[in-house]
Amino acid sequence: IAGITQAPTSQILAAGRRMTLRCTQDMRHNAMYWYRQDLGLGLRLIHYSNTAGTTGKGEVPDGYSVSRANTDDFPLTLASAVPSQTSVYFCASSESPQGNPNEQFFGPGTRLTVL
Amino acid sequence: GQNIDQPTEMTATEGAIVQINCTYQTSGFNGLFWYQQHAGEAPTFLSYNVLDGLEEKGRFSSFLSRSKGYSYLLLKELQMKDSASYLCAVIDSNYQLIWGAGTKLIIKP
């Protein structure tokens, strides 16, 4: 593994089903993030984690949960999917929550369709 | 509220120069990023500005004026592979990244 991987690449899901999007990084970055990207709206932060064992809510957290049991993994769970959660989901990581320049590195994305 | 404005779409000619503007109103400022995103792919880092002035990196340059809440990305000697969306993002006082919706750049031969 080099960088950030996400799985699955794409998924079609029935409304009401539970779904976990996986994200793994091998850069030993402390901070990780989940975004959704919708046409015309840009990237919106769902949840973040500044370090293993801690998580926080972003701009659009409702309907999503995360966990950060270790440094490398940051799964995103949709407890009961709804059509409005149809989107492209990007996982990202950065060396630390702060710092200079502290750019974020992105995974390839998961395209999720909820019917 | 926090807001970042960028043009939705721009068109330019191969070999030419294009300037993509970004204006922001955020709660605090701790730096500004430009990312490039090709269709169907993840965003990739282009540049970072935290002080006023111009940062040059090859064919790409990024400018920042903190007093005006303004940045631009300048792309020179445009190539067809530069066709992509360009995302402006600002780090606010809580060290959260606030993202603009992106500017889709279309390069014509």
CSV table of C-alpha atoms in Angstrom, one decimal:
chain,number,residue,atom,x,y,z
A,1,ILE,CA,0.0,0.0,0.0
A,2,ALA,CA,1.3,3.5,-0.8
A,3,GLY,CA,-0.8,6.4,0.4
A,4,ILE,CA,-4.5,6.0,1.1
A,5,THR,CA,-6.8,3.3,-0.1
A,6,GLN,CA,-10.6,3.2,0.0
A,7,ALA,CA,-13.0,0.3,-0.5
A,8,PRO,CA,-15.3,-0.3,-2.2
A,9,THR,CA,-14.6,1.8,-5.4
A,10,SER,CA,-18.3,2.0,-6.0
A,11,GLN,CA,-21.5,0.6,-4.5
A,12,ILE,CA,-25.2,0.6,-5.2
A,13,LEU,CA,-27.2,0.3,-2.0
A,14,ALA,CA,-30.8,-0.1,-1.1
A,15,ALA,CA,-32.3,2.5,1.2
A,16,GLY,CA,-32.4,1.4,4.8
A,17,ARG,CA,-29.3,-0.8,4.5
A,18,ARG,CA,-26.2,-0.4,6.6
A,19,MET,CA,-22.9,0.3,4.8
A,20,THR,CA,-19.3,0.8,5.9
A,21,LEU,CA,-16.8,2.6,3.7
A,22,ARG,CA,-13.3,1.6,4.5
A,23,CYS,CA,-10.2,3.8,4.5
A,24,THR,CA,-6.6,2.9,5.2
A,25,GLN,CA,-3.4,4.9,5.1
A,26,ASP,CA,0.2,3.8,5.5
A,27,MET,CA,1.8,7.2,5.9
A,28,ARG,CA,1.5,7.2,9.7
A,29,HIS,CA,-0.5,10.4,9.5
A,30,ASN,CA,-2.2,11.5,12.7
A,31,ALA,CA,-5.2,13.2,11.2
A,32,MET,CA,-7.8,11.7,9.0
A,33,TYR,CA,-11.0,13.0,7.3
A,34,TRP,CA,-14.1,11.9,5.5
A,35,TYR,CA,-15.7,14.2,2.9
A,36,ARG,CA,-18.6,13.9,0.5
A,37,GLN,CA,-18.5,15.7,-2.8
A,38,ASP,CA,-21.6,16.6,-4.7
A,39,LEU,CA,-21.9,18.4,-7.9
A,40,GLY,CA,-21.7,22.2,-7.5
A,41,LEU,CA,-21.2,22.0,-3.7
A,42,GLY,CA,-17.6,21.2,-3.3
A,43,LEU,CA,-16.1,19.0,-0.6
A,44,ARG,CA,-18.0,18.9,2.7
A,45,LEU,CA,-16.5,17.5,5.8
A,46,ILE,CA,-18.5,14.7,7.5
A,47,HIS,CA,-16.2,13.6,10.3
A,48,TYR,CA,-12.6,13.9,11.2
A,49,SER,CA,-10.1,12.4,13.6
A,50,ASN,CA,-7.1,14.4,14.9
A,51,THR,CA,-5.4,11.4,16.3
A,52,ALA,CA,-6.1,7.7,17.0
A,53,GLY,CA,-8.8,7.3,19.6
A,54,THR,CA,-10.5,10.7,19.0
A,55,THR,CA,-13.1,11.8,16.5
A,56,GLY,CA,-15.1,15.0,15.8
A,57,LYS,CA,-18.1,16.1,13.8
A,58,GLY,CA,-17.7,18.1,10.6
A,59,GLU,CA,-20.2,20.2,8.6
A,60,VAL,CA,-22.6,17.3,7.6
A,61,PRO,CA,-22.3,14.5,10.2
A,62,ASP,CA,-26.0,13.4,10.5
A,63,GLY,CA,-26.6,9.8,9.4
A,64,TYR,CA,-22.9,9.0,9.6
A,65,SER,CA,-20.6,7.6,12.3
A,66,VAL,CA,-16.8,6.9,12.4
A,67,SER,CA,-14.3,5.2,14.6
A,68,ARG,CA,-10.5,5.5,14.9
A,69,ALA,CA,-9.2,2.4,16.7
A,70,ASN,CA,-5.7,2.8,15.3
A,71,THR,CA,-3.6,5.2,13.3
A,72,ASP,CA,-4.1,3.6,9.9
A,73,ASP,CA,-7.9,2.9,9.6
A,74,PHE,CA,-10.8,5.3,9.6
A,75,PRO,CA,-14.1,3.6,8.6
A,76,LEU,CA,-17.2,5.5,7.8
A,77,THR,CA,-20.6,3.9,8.6
A,78,LEU,CA,-24.0,4.7,7.2
A,79,ALA,CA,-26.4,3.1,9.8
A,80,SER,CA,-29.5,3.3,7.6
A,81,ALA,CA,-28.8,4.7,4.1
A,82,VAL,CA,-31.1,7.3,2.5
A,83,PRO,CA,-31.1,8.5,-1.2
A,84,SER,CA,-29.7,11.9,-0.2
A,85,GLN,CA,-26.5,10.1,0.8
A,86,THR,CA,-25.8,9.3,-2.8
A,87,SER,CA,-22.5,11.0,-3.4
A,88,VAL,CA,-18.7,10.5,-3.9
A,89,TYR,CA,-17.0,9.9,-0.6
A,90,PHE,CA,-13.3,10.8,-0.2
A,91,CYS,CA,-11.1,9.9,2.7
A,92,ALA,CA,-8.1,12.1,3.4
A,93,SER,CA,-5.2,12.3,5.8
A,94,SER,CA,-2.6,14.8,7.0
A,95,GLU,CA,0.5,14.6,9.1
A,96,SER,CA,-1.2,16.6,11.9
A,97,PRO,CA,-4.4,18.6,12.4
A,98,GLN,CA,-2.3,21.8,12.3
A,99,GLY,CA,1.0,22.8,11.0
A,100,ASN,CA,2.5,24.4,8.0
A,101,PRO,CA,1.6,23.6,5.2
A,102,ASN,CA,-0.1,20.4,6.3
A,103,GLU,CA,-1.7,19.5,3.0
A,104,GLN,CA,-4.3,16.7,2.9
A,105,PHE,CA,-3.7,13.6,0.9
A,106,PHE,CA,-6.8,12.0,-0.7
A,107,GLY,CA,-7.9,8.5,-1.4
A,108,PRO,CA,-9.3,7.6,-4.8
A,109,GLY,CA,-12.9,7.9,-3.6
A,110,THR,CA,-16.0,5.7,-3.2
A,111,ARG,CA,-19.0,6.4,-5.5
A,112,LEU,CA,-22.1,5.5,-3.5
A,113,THR,CA,-25.6,5.3,-5.0
A,114,VAL,CA,-28.6,4.8,-2.6
A,115,LEU,CA,-31.8,3.7,-4.3
B,1,GLY,CA,-21.1,32.2,7.8
B,2,GLN,CA,-18.0,31.0,6.0
B,3,ASN,CA,-17.9,31.3,2.3
B,4,ILE,CA,-15.4,30.7,-0.6
B,5,ASP,CA,-16.2,32.0,-4.0
B,6,GLN,CA,-14.7,30.8,-7.3
B,7,PRO,CA,-16.0,31.0,-10.9
B,8,THR,CA,-17.9,27.8,-11.8
B,9,GLU,CA,-16.2,27.4,-15.2
B,10,MET,CA,-13.5,28.9,-17.4
B,11,THR,CA,-12.3,28.2,-20.9
B,12,ALA,CA,-8.8,28.9,-22.2
B,13,THR,CA,-6.6,28.0,-25.2
B,14,GLU,CA,-3.7,25.6,-25.2
B,15,GLY,CA,-0.4,27.5,-24.7
B,16,ALA,CA,-2.1,30.5,-23.2
B,17,ILE,CA,-2.2,31.8,-19.6
B,18,VAL,CA,-5.3,31.7,-17.3
B,19,GLN,CA,-5.9,33.2,-13.8
B,20,ILE,CA,-8.5,31.5,-11.5
B,21,ASN,CA,-9.7,33.7,-8.7
B,22,CYS,CA,-10.8,32.8,-5.2
B,23,THR,CA,-12.3,35.2,-2.6
B,24,TYR,CA,-13.0,34.1,0.9
B,25,GLN,CA,-14.8,35.1,4.1
B,26,THR,CA,-13.9,32.8,6.9
B,27,SER,CA,-13.7,32.9,10.7
B,28,GLY,CA,-9.9,33.4,10.9
B,29,PHE,CA,-7.2,32.5,8.5
B,30,ASN,CA,-4.4,30.0,8.8
B,31,GLY,CA,-3.5,29.4,5.2
B,32,LEU,CA,-4.9,28.8,1.7
B,33,PHE,CA,-4.6,25.7,-0.5
B,34,TRP,CA,-5.1,25.1,-4.2
B,35,TYR,CA,-5.9,21.6,-5.3
B,36,GLN,CA,-6.3,20.1,-8.8
B,37,GLN,CA,-8.9,17.5,-9.4
B,38,HIS,CA,-9.3,15.7,-12.7
B,39,ALA,CA,-12.7,14.3,-13.6
B,40,GLY,CA,-13.4,11.1,-11.6
B,41,GLU,CA,-10.2,11.3,-9.6
B,42,ALA,CA,-9.1,12.6,-6.2
B,43,PRO,CA,-7.9,16.1,-5.5
B,44,THR,CA,-4.2,16.5,-5.5
B,45,PHE,CA,-2.2,19.3,-3.8
B,46,LEU,CA,-0.9,22.2,-5.9
B,47,SER,CA,0.1,25.0,-3.6
B,48,TYR,CA,-0.1,26.6,-0.2
B,49,ASN,CA,0.0,30.3,0.8
B,50,VAL,CA,0.0,31.7,4.3
B,51,LEU,CA,1.8,35.0,3.7
B,52,ASP,CA,0.9,37.7,1.2
B,53,GLY,CA,2.6,37.5,-2.1
B,54,LEU,CA,3.3,35.1,-5.0
B,55,GLU,CA,4.5,31.5,-4.7
B,56,GLU,CA,5.8,30.1,-8.0
B,57,LYS,CA,6.1,26.4,-8.8
B,58,GLY,CA,6.9,25.7,-12.4
B,59,ARG,CA,4.1,26.6,-14.7
B,60,PHE,CA,1.8,27.3,-11.7
B,61,SER,CA,1.8,30.3,-9.4
B,62,SER,CA,-0.5,31.2,-6.5
B,63,PHE,CA,-1.0,34.6,-5.0
B,64,LEU,CA,-2.5,35.7,-1.7
B,65,SER,CA,-3.7,39.0,-0.3
B,66,ARG,CA,-5.0,38.4,3.2
B,67,SER,CA,-6.3,42.0,3.6
B,68,LYS,CA,-8.5,41.5,0.6
B,69,GLY,CA,-9.5,37.9,1.3
B,70,TYR,CA,-8.3,37.1,-2.2
B,71,SER,CA,-6.1,34.5,-3.9
B,72,TYR,CA,-5.5,33.5,-7.5
B,73,LEU,CA,-4.0,30.6,-9.2
B,74,LEU,CA,-2.1,31.4,-12.4
B,75,LEU,CA,-1.4,28.7,-15.0
B,76,LYS,CA,1.0,29.4,-17.8
B,77,GLU,CA,1.8,27.6,-21.0
B,78,LEU,CA,-1.5,25.7,-20.7
B,79,GLN,CA,-1.5,22.1,-21.8
B,80,MET,CA,-4.5,19.9,-22.6
B,81,LYS,CA,-3.7,17.8,-19.4
B,82,ASP,CA,-4.5,21.0,-17.3
B,83,SER,CA,-8.2,20.5,-18.1
B,84,ALA,CA,-9.5,19.8,-14.6
B,85,SER,CA,-11.3,21.4,-11.7
B,86,TYR,CA,-9.3,23.7,-9.4
B,87,LEU,CA,-10.3,23.8,-5.8
B,88,CYS,CA,-9.5,26.7,-3.4
B,89,ALA,CA,-9.6,25.8,0.3
B,90,VAL,CA,-9.0,28.0,3.4
B,91,ILE,CA,-7.9,26.9,6.9
B,92,ASP,CA,-10.0,28.7,9.4
B,93,SER,CA,-9.3,29.6,13.0
B,94,ASN,CA,-10.2,26.1,14.2
B,95,TYR,CA,-7.8,24.6,11.6
B,96,GLN,CA,-10.7,23.2,9.6
B,97,LEU,CA,-10.4,23.3,5.8
B,98,ILE,CA,-13.3,25.2,4.2
B,99,TRP,CA,-13.6,24.3,0.5
B,100,GLY,CA,-14.8,26.2,-2.5
B,101,ALA,CA,-17.0,24.5,-5.0
B,102,GLY,CA,-14.2,24.5,-7.5
B,103,THR,CA,-13.6,26.0,-11.0
B,104,LYS,CA,-13.8,23.7,-14.0
B,105,LEU,CA,-11.1,24.7,-16.5
B,106,ILE,CA,-11.6,23.7,-20.1
B,107,ILE,CA,-8.6,23.8,-22.4
B,108,LYS,CA,-9.3,24.1,-26.1
B,109,PRO,CA,-6.7,23.4,-28.8
